[in-house]
PDB file of C-alpha atoms in Angstrom:
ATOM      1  CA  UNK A   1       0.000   0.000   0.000  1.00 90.00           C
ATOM      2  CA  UNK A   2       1.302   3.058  -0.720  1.00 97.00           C
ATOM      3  CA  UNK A   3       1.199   5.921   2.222  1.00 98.00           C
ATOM      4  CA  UNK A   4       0.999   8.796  -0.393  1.00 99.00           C
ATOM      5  CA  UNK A   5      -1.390   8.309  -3.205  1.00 99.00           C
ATOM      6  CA  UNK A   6      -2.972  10.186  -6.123  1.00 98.00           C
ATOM      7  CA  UNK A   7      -6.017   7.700  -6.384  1.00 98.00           C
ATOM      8  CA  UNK A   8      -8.791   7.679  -4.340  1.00 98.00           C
ATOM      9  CA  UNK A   9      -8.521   6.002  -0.888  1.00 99.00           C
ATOM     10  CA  UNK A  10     -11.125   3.085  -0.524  1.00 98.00           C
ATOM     11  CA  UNK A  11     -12.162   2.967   2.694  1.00 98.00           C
ATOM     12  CA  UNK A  12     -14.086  -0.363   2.240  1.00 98.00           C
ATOM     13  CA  UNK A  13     -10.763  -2.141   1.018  1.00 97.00           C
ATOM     14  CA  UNK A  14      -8.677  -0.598   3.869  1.00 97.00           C
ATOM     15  CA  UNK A  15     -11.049  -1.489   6.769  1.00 97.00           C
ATOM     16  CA  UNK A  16     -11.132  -4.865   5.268  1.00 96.00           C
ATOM     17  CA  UNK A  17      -7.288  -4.927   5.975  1.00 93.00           C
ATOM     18  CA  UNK A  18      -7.529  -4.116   9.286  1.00 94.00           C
ATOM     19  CA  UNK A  19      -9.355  -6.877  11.195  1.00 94.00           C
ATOM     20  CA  UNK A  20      -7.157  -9.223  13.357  1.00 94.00           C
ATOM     21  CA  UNK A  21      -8.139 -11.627  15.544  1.00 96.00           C
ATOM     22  CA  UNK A  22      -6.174 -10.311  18.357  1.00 95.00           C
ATOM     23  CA  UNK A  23      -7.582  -6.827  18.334  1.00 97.00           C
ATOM     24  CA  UNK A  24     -11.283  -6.063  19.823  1.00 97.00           C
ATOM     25  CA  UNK A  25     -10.924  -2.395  18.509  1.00 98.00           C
ATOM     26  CA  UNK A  26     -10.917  -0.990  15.365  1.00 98.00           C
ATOM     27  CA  UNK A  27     -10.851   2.795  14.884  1.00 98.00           C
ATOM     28  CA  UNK A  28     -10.784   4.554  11.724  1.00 99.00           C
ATOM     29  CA  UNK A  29     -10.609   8.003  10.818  1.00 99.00           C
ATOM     30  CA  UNK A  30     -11.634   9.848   7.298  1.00 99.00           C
ATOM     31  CA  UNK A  31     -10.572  13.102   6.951  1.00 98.00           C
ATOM     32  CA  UNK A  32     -12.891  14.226   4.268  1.00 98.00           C
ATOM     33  CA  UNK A  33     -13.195  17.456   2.374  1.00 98.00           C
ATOM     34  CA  UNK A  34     -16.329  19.790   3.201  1.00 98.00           C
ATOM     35  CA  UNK A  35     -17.622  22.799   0.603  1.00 98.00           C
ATOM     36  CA  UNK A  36     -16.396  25.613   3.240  1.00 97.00           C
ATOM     37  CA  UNK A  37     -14.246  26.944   5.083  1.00 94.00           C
ATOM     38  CA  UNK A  38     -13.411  30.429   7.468  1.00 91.00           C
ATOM     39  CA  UNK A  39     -16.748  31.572   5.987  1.00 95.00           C
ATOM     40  CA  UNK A  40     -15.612  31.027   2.027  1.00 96.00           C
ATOM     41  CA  UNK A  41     -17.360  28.172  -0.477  1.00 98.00           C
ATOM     42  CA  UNK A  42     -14.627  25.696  -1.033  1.00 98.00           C
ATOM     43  CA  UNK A  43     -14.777  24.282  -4.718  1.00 98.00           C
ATOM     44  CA  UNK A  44     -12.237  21.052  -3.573  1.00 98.00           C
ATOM     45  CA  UNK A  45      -8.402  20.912  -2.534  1.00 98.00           C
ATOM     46  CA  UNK A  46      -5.017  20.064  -4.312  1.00 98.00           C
ATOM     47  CA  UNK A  47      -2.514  18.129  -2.251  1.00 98.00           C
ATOM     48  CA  UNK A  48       1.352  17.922  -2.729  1.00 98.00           C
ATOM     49  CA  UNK A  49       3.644  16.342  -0.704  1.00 98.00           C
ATOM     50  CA  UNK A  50       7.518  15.966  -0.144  1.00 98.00           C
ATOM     51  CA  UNK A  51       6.675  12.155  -1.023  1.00 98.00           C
ATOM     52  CA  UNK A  52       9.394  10.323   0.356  1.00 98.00           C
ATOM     53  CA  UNK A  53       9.720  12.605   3.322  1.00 98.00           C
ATOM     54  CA  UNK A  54       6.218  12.464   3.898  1.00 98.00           C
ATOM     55  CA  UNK A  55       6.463   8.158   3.675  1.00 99.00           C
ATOM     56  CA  UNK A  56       8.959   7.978   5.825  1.00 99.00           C
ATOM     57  CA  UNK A  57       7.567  10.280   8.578  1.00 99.00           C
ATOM     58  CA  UNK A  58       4.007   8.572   8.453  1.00 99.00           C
ATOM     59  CA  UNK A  59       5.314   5.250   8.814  1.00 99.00           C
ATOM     60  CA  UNK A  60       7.436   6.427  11.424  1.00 99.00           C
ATOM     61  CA  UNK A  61       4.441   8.144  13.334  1.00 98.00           C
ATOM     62  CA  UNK A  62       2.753   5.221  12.919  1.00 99.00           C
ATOM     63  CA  UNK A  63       5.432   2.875  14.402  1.00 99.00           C
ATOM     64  CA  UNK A  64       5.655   4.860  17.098  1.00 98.00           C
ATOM     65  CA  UNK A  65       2.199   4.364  17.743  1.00 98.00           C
ATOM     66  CA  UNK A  66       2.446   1.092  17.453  1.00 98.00           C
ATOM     67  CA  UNK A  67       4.869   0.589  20.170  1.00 98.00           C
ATOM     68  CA  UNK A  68       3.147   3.202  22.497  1.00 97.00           C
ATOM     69  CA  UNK A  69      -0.549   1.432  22.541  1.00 98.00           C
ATOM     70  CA  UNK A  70       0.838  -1.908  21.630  1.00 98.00           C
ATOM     71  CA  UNK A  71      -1.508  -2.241  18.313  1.00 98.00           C
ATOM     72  CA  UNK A  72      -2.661  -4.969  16.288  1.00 97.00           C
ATOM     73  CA  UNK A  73      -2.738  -2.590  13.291  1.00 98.00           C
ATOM     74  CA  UNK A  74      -2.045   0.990  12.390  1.00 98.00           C
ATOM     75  CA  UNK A  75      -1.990   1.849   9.053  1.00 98.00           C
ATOM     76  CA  UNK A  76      -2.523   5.677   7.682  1.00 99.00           C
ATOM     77  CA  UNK A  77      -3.022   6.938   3.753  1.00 99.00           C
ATOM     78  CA  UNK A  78      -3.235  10.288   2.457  1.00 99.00           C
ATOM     79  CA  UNK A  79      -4.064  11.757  -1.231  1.00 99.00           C
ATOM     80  CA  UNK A  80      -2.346  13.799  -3.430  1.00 99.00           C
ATOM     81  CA  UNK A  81      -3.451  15.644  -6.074  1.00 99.00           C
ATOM     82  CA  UNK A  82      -7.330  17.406  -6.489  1.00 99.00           C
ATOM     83  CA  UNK A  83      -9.779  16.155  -4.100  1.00 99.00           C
ATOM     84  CA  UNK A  84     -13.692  16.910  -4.597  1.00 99.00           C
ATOM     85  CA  UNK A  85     -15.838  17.779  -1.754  1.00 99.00           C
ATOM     86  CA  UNK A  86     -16.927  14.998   0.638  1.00 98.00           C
ATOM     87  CA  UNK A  87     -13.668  12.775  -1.189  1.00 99.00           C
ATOM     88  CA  UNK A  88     -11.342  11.359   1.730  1.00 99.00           C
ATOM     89  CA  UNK A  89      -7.689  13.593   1.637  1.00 99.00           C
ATOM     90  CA  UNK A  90      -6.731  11.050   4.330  1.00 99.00           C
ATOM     91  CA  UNK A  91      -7.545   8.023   6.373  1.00 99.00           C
ATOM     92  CA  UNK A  92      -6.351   6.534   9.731  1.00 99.00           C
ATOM     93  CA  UNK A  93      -7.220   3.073  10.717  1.00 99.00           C
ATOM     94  CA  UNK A  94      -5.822   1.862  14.246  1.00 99.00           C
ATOM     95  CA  UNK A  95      -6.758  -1.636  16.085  1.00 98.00           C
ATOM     96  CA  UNK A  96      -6.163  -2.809  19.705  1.00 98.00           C
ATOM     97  CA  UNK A  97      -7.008  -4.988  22.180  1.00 98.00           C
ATOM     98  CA  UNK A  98      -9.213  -2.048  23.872  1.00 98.00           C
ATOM     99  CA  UNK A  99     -11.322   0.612  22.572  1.00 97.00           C
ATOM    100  CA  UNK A 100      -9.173   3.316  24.274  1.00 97.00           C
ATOM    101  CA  UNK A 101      -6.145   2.264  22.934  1.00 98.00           C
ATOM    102  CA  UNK A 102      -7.443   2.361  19.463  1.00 98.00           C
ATOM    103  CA  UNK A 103      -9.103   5.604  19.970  1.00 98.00           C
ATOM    104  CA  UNK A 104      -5.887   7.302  21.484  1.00 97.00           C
ATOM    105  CA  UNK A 105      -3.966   6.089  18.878  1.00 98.00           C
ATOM    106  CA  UNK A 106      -5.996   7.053  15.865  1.00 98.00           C
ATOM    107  CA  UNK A 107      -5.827  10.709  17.339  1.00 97.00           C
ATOM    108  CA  UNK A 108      -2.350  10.551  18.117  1.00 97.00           C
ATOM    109  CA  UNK A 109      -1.283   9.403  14.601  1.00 98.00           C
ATOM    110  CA  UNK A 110      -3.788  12.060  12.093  1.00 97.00           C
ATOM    111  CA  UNK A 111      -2.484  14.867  14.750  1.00 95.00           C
ATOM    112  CA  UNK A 112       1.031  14.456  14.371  1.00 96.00           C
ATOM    113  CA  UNK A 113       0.366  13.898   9.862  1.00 97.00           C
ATOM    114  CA  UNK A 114      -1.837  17.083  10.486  1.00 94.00           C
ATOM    115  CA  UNK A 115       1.095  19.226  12.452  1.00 92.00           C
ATOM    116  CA  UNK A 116       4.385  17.216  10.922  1.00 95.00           C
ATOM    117  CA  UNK A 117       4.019  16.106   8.015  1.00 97.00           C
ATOM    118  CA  UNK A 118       5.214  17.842   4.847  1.00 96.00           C
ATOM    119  CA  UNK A 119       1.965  18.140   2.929  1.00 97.00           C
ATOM    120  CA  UNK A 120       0.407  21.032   1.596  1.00 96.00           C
ATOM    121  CA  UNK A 121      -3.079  21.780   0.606  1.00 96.00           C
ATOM    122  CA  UNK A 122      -4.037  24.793  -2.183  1.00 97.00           C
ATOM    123  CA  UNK A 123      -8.342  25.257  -1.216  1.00 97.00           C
ATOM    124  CA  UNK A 124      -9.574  26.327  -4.924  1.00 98.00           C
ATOM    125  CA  UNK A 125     -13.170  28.957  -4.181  1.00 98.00           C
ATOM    126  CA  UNK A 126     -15.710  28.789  -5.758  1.00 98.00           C
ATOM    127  CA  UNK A 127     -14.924  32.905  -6.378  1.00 97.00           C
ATOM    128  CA  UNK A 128     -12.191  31.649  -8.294  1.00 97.00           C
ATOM    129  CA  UNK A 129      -9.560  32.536  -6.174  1.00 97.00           C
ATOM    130  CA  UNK A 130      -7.355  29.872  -4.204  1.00 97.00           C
ATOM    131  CA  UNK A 131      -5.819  29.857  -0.960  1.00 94.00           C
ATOM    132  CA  UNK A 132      -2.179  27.910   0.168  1.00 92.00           C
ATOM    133  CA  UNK A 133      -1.781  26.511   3.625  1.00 81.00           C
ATOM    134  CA  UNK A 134       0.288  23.379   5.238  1.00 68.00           C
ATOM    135  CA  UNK A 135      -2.879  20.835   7.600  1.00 65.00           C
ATOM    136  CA  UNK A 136      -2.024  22.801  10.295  1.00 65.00           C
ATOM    137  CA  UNK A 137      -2.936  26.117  11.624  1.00 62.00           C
ATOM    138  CA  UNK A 138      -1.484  26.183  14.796  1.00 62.00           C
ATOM    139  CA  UNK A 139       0.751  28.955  13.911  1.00 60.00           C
ATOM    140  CA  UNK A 140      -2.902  31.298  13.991  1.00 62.00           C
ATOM    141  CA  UNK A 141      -2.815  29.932  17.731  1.00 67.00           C
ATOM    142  CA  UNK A 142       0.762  30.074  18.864  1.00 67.00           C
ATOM    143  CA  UNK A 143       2.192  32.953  16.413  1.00 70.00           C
ATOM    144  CA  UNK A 144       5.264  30.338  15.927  1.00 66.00           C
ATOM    145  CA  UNK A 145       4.902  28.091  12.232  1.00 60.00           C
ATOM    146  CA  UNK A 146       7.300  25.783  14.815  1.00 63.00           C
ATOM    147  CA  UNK A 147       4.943  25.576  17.948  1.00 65.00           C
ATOM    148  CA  UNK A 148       2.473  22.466  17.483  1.00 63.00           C
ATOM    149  CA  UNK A 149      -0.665  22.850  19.554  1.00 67.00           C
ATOM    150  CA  UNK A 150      -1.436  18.558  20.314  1.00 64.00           C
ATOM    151  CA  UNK A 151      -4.222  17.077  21.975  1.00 61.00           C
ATOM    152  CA  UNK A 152      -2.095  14.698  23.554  1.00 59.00           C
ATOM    153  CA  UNK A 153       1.694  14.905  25.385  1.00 59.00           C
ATOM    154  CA  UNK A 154       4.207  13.758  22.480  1.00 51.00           C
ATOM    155  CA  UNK A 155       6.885  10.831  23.471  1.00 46.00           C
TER     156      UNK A 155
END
């Protein structure tokens, strides 16, 4: 499976991946595109990515979580290219023993791909204009493009 992907994610196929007989938890995550956004009509997003940077982080984000919750499975994809409204852009799926585990996990690994990652979206409007931004706005929070707001304590 490849991390980074131009086609479209099928979630069907991926969930179908992720059932082990060890785990009694499966969580997974869609991060889908919606028509707005800070008050503008979205039209749909373009993705590019640092591909090999971006492979390597994600699958080292997702060992990590791995080790940390002790996981059957953890697997994470994420598009590239244009991405209509209500398409998947990227997908998490994370299974465990517990339901906690899984859940915890799942946040911990779309946070960090969201915050440290090195993909960029371009939001195309439907006034024709288009807007450039990384996944993560903490900077707006923090005033530092370096400072990561999490919702959890990173190891």
């Amino acid at each position: 499976m490849d991390v980074i992907t131009k086609k479209e994610l099928d979630l069907v196929a991926l969930l179908q991946q992720s059932h082990c007989p060890t785990a009694g938890a499966v969580v997974l995550f869609s991060g889908e595109v919606r028509n707005h956004n800070s008050g503008k009509q979205v039209k749909y997003l373009e993705y590019e990515a640092h591909t090999s940077m971006a492979t390597k982080m994600i699958d080292e984000i997702l060992q990590s979580a791995r080790t940390r919750w002790n996981l059957s499975i953890a697997l994470a994809q994420h598009r590239i290219g244009k991405v209509k409204i209500t398409e998947s852009a990227v997908v998490v799926i994370t299974a465990s023993v517990h339901r906690g585990e899984a859940y915890a996990s799942n946040r911990y690994v779309i946070d960090r791909i969201k915050h440290e990652v090195p993909i960029w979206k371009c939001e195309y409007l439907e006034d024709g204009s288009k807007e450039w931004g990384g996944n993560c706005n903490c900077h707006k929070e923090t005033g530092d493009v370096n400072k990561h707001v999490y919702e959890f304590e990173v190891l």
